[in-house]
Short mmCIF file of C-alpha atoms in Angstrom, two decimals:
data_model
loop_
_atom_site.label_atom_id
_atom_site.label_comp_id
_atom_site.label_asym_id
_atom_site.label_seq_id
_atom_site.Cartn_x
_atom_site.Cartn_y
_atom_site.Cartn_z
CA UNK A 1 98.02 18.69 -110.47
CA UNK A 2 97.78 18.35 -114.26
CA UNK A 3 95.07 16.29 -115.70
CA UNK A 4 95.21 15.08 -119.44
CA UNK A 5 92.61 15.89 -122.04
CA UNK A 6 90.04 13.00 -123.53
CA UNK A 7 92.05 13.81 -127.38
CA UNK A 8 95.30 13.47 -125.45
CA UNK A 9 93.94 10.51 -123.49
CA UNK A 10 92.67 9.02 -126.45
CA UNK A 11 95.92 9.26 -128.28
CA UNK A 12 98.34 7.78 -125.40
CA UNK A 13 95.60 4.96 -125.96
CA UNK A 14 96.65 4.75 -129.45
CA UNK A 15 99.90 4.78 -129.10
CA UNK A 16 99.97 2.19 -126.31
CA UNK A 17 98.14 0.26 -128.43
CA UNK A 18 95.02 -0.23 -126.30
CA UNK A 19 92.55 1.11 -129.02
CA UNK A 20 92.66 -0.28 -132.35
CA UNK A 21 90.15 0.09 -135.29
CA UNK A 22 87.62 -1.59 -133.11
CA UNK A 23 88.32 0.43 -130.05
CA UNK A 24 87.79 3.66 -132.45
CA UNK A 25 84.21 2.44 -133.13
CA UNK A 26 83.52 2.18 -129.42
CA UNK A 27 84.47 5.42 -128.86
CA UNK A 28 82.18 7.99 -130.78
CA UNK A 29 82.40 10.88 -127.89
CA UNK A 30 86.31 10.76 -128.24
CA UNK A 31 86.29 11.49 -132.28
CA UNK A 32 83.80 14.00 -131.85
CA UNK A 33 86.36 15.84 -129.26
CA UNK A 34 87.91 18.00 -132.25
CA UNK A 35 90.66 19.89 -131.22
CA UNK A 36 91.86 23.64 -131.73
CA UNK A 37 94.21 22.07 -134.02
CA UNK A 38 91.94 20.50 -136.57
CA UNK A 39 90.13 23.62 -137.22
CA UNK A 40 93.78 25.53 -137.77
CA UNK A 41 95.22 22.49 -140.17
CA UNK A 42 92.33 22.25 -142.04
CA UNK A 43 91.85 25.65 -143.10
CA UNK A 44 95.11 25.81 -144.41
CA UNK A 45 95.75 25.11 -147.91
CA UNK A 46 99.42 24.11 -148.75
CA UNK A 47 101.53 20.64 -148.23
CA UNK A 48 104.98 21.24 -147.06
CA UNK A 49 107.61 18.51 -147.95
CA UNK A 50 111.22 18.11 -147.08
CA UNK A 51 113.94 16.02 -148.77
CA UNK A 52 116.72 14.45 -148.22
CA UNK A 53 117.68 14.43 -151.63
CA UNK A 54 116.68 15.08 -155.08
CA UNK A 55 120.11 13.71 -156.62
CA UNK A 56 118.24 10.19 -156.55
CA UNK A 57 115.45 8.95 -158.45
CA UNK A 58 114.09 7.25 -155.58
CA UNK A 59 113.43 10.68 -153.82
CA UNK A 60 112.34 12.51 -157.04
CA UNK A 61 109.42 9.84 -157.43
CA UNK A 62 108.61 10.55 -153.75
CA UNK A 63 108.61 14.66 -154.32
CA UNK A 64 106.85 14.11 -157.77
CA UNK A 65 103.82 11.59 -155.84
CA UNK A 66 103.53 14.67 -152.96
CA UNK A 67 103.17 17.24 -156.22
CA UNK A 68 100.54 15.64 -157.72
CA UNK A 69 98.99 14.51 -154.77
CA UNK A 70 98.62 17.97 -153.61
CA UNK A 71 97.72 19.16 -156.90
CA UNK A 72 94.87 16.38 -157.28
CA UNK A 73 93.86 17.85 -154.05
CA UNK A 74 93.49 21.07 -154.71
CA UNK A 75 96.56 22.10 -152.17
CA UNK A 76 99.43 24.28 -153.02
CA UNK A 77 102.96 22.82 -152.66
CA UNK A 78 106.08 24.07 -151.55
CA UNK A 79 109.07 21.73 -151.05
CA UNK A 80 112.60 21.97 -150.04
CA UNK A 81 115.86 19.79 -150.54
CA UNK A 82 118.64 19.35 -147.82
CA UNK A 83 120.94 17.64 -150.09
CA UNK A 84 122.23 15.18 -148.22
CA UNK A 85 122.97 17.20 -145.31
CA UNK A 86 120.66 16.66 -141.67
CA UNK A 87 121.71 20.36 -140.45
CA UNK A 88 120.33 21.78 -143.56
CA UNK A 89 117.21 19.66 -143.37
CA UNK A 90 116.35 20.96 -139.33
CA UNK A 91 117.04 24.40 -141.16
CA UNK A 92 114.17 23.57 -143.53
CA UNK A 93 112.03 21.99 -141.44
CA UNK A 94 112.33 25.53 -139.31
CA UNK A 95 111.52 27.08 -142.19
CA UNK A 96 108.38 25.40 -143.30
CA UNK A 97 107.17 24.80 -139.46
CA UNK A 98 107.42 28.89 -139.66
CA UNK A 99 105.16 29.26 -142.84
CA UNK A 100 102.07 27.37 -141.16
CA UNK A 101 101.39 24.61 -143.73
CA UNK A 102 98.40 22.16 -144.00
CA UNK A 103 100.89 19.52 -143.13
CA UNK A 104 104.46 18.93 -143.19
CA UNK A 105 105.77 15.38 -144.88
CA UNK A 106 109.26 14.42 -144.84
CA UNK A 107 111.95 11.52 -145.46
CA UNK A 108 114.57 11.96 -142.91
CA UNK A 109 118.00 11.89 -143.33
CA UNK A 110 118.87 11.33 -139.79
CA UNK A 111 116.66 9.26 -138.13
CA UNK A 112 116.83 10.53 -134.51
CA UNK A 113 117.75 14.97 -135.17
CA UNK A 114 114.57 15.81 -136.63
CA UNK A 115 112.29 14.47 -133.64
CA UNK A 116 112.67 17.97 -131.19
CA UNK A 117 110.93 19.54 -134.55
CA UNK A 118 107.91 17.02 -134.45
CA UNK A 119 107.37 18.39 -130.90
CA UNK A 120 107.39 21.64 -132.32
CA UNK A 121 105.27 21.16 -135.29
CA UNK A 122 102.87 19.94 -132.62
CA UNK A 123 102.91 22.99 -130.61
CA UNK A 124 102.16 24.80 -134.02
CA UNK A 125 99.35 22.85 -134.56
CA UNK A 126 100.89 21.41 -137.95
CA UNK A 127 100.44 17.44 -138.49
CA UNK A 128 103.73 15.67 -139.33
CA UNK A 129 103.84 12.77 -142.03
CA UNK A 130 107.29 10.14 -142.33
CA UNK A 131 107.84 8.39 -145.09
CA UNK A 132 110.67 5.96 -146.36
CA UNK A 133 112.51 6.70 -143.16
CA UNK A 134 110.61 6.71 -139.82
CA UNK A 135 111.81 8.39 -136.68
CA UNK A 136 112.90 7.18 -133.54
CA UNK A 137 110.49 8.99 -131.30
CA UNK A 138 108.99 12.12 -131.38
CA UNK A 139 105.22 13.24 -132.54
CA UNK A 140 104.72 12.23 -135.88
CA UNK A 141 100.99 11.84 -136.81
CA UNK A 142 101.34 9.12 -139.65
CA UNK A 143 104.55 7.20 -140.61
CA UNK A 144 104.42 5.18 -143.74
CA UNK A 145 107.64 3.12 -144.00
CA UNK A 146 109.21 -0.51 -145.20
CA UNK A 147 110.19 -3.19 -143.52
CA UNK A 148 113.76 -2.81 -143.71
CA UNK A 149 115.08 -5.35 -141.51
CA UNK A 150 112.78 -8.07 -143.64
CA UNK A 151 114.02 -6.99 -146.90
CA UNK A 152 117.85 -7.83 -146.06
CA UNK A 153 116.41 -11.07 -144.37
CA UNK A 154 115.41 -11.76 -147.73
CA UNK A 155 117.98 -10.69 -149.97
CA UNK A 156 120.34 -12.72 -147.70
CA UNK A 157 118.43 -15.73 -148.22
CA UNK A 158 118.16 -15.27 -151.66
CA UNK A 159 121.86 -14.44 -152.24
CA UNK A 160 122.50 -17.90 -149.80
CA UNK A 161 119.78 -19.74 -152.38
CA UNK A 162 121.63 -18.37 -155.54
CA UNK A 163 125.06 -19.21 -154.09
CA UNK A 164 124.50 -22.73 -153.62
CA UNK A 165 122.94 -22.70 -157.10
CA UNK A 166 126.18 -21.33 -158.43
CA UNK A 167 129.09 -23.44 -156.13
CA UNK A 168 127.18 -26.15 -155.22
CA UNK A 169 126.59 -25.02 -151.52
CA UNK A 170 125.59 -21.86 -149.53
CA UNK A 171 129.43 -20.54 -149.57
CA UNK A 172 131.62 -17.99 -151.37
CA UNK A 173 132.62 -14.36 -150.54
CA UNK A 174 129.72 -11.58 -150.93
CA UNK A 175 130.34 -7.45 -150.83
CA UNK A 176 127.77 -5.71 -148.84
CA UNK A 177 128.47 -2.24 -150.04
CA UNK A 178 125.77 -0.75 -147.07
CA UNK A 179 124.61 3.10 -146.73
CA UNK A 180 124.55 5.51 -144.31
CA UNK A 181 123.40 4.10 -140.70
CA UNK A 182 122.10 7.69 -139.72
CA UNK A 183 119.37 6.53 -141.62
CA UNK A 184 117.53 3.84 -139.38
CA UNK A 185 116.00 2.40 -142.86
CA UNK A 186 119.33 1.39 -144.11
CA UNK A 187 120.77 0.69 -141.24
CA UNK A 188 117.55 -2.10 -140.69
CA UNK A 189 118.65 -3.36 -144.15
CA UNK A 190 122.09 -3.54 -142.96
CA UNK A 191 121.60 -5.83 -139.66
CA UNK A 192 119.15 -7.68 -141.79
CA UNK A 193 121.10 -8.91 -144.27
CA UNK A 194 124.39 -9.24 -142.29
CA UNK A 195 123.04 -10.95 -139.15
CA UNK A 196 120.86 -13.50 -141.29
CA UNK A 197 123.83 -14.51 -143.54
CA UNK A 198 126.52 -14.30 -140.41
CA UNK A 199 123.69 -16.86 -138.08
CA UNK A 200 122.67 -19.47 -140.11
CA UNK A 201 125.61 -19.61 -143.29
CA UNK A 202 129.15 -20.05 -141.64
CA UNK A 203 130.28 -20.76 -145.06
CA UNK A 204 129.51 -17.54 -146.77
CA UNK A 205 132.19 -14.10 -145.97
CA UNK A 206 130.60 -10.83 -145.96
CA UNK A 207 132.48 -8.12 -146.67
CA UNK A 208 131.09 -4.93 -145.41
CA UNK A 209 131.92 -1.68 -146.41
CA UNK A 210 130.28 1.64 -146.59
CA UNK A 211 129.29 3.46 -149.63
CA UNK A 212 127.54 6.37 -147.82
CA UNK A 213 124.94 6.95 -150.05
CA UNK A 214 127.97 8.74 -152.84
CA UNK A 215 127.37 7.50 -156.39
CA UNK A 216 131.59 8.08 -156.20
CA UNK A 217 132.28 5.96 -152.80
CA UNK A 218 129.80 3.02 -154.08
CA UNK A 219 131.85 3.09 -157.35
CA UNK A 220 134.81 2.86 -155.35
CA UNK A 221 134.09 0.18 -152.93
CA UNK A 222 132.64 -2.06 -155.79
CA UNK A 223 136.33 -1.31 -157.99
CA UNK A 224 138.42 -1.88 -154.57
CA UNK A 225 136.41 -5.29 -153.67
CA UNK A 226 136.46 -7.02 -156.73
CA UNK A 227 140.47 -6.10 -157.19
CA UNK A 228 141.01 -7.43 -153.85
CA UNK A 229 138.56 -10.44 -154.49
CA UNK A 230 139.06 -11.73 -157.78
CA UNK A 231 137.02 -14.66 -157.18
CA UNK A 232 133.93 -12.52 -155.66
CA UNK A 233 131.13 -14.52 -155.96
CA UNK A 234 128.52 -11.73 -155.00
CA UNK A 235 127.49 -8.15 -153.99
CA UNK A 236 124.68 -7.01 -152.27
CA UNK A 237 123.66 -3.05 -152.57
CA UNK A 238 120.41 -2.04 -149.67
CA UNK A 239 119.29 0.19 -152.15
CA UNK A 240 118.86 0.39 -156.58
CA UNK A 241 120.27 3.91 -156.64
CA UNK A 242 123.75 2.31 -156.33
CA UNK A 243 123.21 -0.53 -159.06
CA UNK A 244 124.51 1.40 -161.68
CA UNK A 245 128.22 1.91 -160.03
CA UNK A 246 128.26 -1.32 -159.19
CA UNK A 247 127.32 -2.57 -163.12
CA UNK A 248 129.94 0.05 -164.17
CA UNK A 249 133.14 -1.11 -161.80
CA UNK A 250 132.42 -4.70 -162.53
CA UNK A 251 132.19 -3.52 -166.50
CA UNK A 252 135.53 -1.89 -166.07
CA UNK A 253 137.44 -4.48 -164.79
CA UNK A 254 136.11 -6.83 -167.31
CA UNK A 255 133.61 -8.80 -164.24
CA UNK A 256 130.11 -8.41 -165.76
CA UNK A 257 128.42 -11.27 -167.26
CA UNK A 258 124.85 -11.88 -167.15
CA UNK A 259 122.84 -14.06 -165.35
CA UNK A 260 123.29 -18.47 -166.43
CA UNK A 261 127.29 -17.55 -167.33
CA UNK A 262 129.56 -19.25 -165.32
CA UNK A 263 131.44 -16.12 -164.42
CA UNK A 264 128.46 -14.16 -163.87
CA UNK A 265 129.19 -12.44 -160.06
CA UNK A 266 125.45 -12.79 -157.96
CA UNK A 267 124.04 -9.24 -157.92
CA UNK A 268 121.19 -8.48 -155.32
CA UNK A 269 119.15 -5.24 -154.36
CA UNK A 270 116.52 -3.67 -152.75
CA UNK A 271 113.65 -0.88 -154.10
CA UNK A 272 112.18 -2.82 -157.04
CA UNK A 273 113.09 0.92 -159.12
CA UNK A 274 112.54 1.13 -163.04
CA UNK A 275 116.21 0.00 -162.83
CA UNK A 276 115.89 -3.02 -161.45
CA UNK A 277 112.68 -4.19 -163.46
CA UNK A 278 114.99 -3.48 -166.81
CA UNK A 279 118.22 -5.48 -165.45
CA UNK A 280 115.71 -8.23 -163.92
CA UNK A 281 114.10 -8.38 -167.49
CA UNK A 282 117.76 -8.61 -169.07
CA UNK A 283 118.96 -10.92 -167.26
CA UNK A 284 121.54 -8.25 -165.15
CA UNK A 285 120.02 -8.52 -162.13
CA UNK A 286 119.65 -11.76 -160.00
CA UNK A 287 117.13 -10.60 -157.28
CA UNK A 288 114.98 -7.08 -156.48
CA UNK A 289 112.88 -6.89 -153.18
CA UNK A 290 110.32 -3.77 -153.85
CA UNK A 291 109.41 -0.63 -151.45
CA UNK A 292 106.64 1.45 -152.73
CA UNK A 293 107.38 5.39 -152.99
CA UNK A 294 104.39 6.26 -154.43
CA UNK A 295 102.14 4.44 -152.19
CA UNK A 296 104.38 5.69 -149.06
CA UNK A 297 103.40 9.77 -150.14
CA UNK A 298 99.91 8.27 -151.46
CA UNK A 299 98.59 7.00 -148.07
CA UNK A 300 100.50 9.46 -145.94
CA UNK A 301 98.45 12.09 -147.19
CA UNK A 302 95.33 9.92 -147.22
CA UNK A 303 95.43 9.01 -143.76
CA UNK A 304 96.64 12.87 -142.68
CA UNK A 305 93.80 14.44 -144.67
CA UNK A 306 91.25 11.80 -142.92
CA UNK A 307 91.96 11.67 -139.25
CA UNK A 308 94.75 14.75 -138.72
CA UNK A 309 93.75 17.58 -140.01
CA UNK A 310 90.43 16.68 -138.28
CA UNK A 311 91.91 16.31 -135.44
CA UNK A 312 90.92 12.95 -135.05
CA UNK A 313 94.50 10.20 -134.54
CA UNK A 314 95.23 7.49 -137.13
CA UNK A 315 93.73 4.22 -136.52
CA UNK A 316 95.44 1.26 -135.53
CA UNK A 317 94.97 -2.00 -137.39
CA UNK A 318 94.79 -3.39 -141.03
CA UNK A 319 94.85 -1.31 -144.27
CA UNK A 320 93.89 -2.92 -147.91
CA UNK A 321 94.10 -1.05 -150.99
CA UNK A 322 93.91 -3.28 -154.44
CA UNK A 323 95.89 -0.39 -156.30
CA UNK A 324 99.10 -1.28 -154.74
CA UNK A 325 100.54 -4.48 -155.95
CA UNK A 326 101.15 -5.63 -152.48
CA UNK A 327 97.73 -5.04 -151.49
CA UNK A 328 97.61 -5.68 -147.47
CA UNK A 329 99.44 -3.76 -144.69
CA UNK A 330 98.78 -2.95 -141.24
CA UNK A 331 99.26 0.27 -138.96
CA UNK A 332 100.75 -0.35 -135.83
CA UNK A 333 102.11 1.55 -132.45
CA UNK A 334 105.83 2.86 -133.82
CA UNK A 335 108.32 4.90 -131.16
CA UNK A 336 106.73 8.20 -132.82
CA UNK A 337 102.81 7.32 -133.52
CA UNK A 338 101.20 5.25 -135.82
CA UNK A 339 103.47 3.64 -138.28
CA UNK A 340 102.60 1.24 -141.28
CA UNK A 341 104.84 -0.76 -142.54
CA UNK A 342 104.68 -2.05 -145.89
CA UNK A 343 105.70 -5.45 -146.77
CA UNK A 344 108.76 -6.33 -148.89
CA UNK A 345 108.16 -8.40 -152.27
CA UNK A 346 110.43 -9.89 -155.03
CA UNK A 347 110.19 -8.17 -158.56
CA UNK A 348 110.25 -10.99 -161.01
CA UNK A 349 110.33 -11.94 -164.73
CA UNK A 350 107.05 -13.31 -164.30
CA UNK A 351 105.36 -10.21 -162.25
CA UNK A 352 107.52 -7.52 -163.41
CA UNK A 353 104.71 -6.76 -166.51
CA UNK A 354 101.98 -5.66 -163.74
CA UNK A 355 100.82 -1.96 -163.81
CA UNK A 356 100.87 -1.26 -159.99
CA UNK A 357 104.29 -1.60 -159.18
CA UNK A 358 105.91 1.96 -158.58
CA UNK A 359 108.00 1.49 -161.02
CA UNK A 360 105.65 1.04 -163.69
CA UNK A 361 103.71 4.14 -162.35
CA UNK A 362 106.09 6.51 -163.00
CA UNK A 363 107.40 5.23 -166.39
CA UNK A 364 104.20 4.25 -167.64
CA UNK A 365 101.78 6.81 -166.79
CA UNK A 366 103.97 9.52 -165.48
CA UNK A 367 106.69 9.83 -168.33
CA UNK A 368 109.83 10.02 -165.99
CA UNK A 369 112.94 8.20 -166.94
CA UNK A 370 115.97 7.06 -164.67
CA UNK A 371 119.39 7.26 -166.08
CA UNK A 372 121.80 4.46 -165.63
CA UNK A 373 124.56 7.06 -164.64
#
């Protein structure tokens, strides 16, 4: 017979969702049960963090937030880069599970091929922060994610509200030039958008092709879609890394007008980047629903360095911080631990000024720059 610890009792509470933040305060007797673990985490001294990418600025902001955190923190840092490819990313998450770190943090490429390592991390003793892209099981102390499937709900809605604007009624041909579904964020973004334009406007066509996350492909799908639709009315990216290629096919073919001209084609996206908040300002850009990549690494860490590395499990329930400019978020039971999910918001000409959006972070206080290229 095999009887279950009160820590591991406690946490299949958790993750049932039977103890929330009120349950925690019941339970004194079960945070005082520090495991083996928390005395082995917290005497370590260095963050380990694992890319997908650094060819985007989106994941350069998240490496750069996980540098200074660690810094601010008094941590070392040591970080690797799969570029793009999920074998070479289970290779580094080997690697780092081998060097012993405080914690390991990481955005995954592949949303289901990483979870065997979380197991393993576990066994090691090492807490395991998501962020941008959660898993799909697995033991993952703190996830820190988006709601993906809302944010295409809303840019579908919006691109419906900005269609009837333009012909009159919700109707007209739109490009959804979608990323890689490997990645359960995009692919959230994908259904999202898609399903909520294909239920309730029978009067709109999607068409949906994949860009795969390649600057060249999303150059080439935009070029290809608006030869083959001269009278595109739309074109809806799930992420700002891509708006560039999609500003420079419609610039080539002589298709980019700005936003009030009668030819202007209806241009939606999602990450509320420094990007966006330029083309919003300009008048490029019809609509931006914001993610947070500073807050994502931010409250990881926060919420690993509080409970994990104490060996104590995340709370469930609400979370409010003021700093972030959408303030309120809960943490709920996900399919690999605790997740929160942060809530999507428009960028606007009217609240594209404020200080606390991510965007405004980096450029304002941090000095980095995207390129439009």
């Amino acid at each position: 017979m095999f009887t279950s610890s009160p820590e591991a009792s406690r946490r299949d509470l958790l993750r049932s969702g039977a103890l929330g933040l009120t349950g925690l305060a019941a339970a004194p007797l079960l945070n005082a049960c520090s495991s083996g673990s928390a005395g082995a985490a917290a005497g370590r001294k260095t963050l380990a963090w694992e890319t997908g990418y650094l060819s985007f600025f989106f994941f350069v902001v998240l490496q750069e937030t996980a540098k200074r955190e660690s810094k601010r923190r008094g941590l070392g840092f040591v970080g690797k880069n799969a570029n793009g490819d999920s074998s070479a990313q289970v290779n580094d998450w080997n690697s780092l599970i081998l060097q012993q770190p405080r914690y390991l943090i990481s955005d995954a490429l592949d949303s289901e091929v990483l979870v065997p390592l979380t197991r393993k991390a576990d066994t090691k003793k090492i807490p395991v922060g998501m962020v941008d892209t959660p898993l799909t099981g697995g033991e993952v102390d703190i996830s820190v994610t988006f709601d993906n499937r809302q944010s295409g709900v809303m840019a579908a809605e919006k691109t419906a509200e900005l269609l009837k604007a333009k012909n009159g009624s919700p109707r007209g041909t739109v490009l959804n030039a979608y990323g890689s579904l490997t990645a359960v964020a995009l692919r959230q973004r994908k259904e999202g958008f898609e399903q909520t334009i294909q239920s309730k406007y029978p009067d709109i066509k999607v068409v949906s092709r994949p860009q795969n996350n390649d600057h060249a492909q999303a150059l080439s799908v935009v070029n290809t879609t608006l030869r083959e639709y001269p009278d595109l009315d739309a074109i809806h990216l799930p992420t700002d890394i891509f708006l560039p290629d999609a500003k420079k096919a419609m610039q080539s073919q002589n298709r980019f007008f700005k936003v009030g001209d009668k030819k202007h084609i209806v241009l939606t996206s999602i990450d509320g980047s420094p990007n966006a908040h330029e083309w919003i300002r300009a008048g490029d850009l019809d609509a931006d629903i914001a993610q947070d990549p500073v807050a994502y690494v931010q409250i990881c860490i926060e919420m690993l360095e509080k409970y994990s590395v104490k060996g104590k499990d995340v709370p469930l329930g609400p979370y409010q911080n003021k700093k972030y400019f959408w303030e309120n978020a809960a943490i709920a039971k996900g399919p690999s631990g605790p997740i929160m999910t942060i809530p999507p918001y428009f960028v606007t000409k009217d609240n594209s000024q404020d200080p606390r959006h991510w965007a405004n972070i980096v450029t304002d206080q941090w000095g980095l720059k995207e390129t439009q290229s």
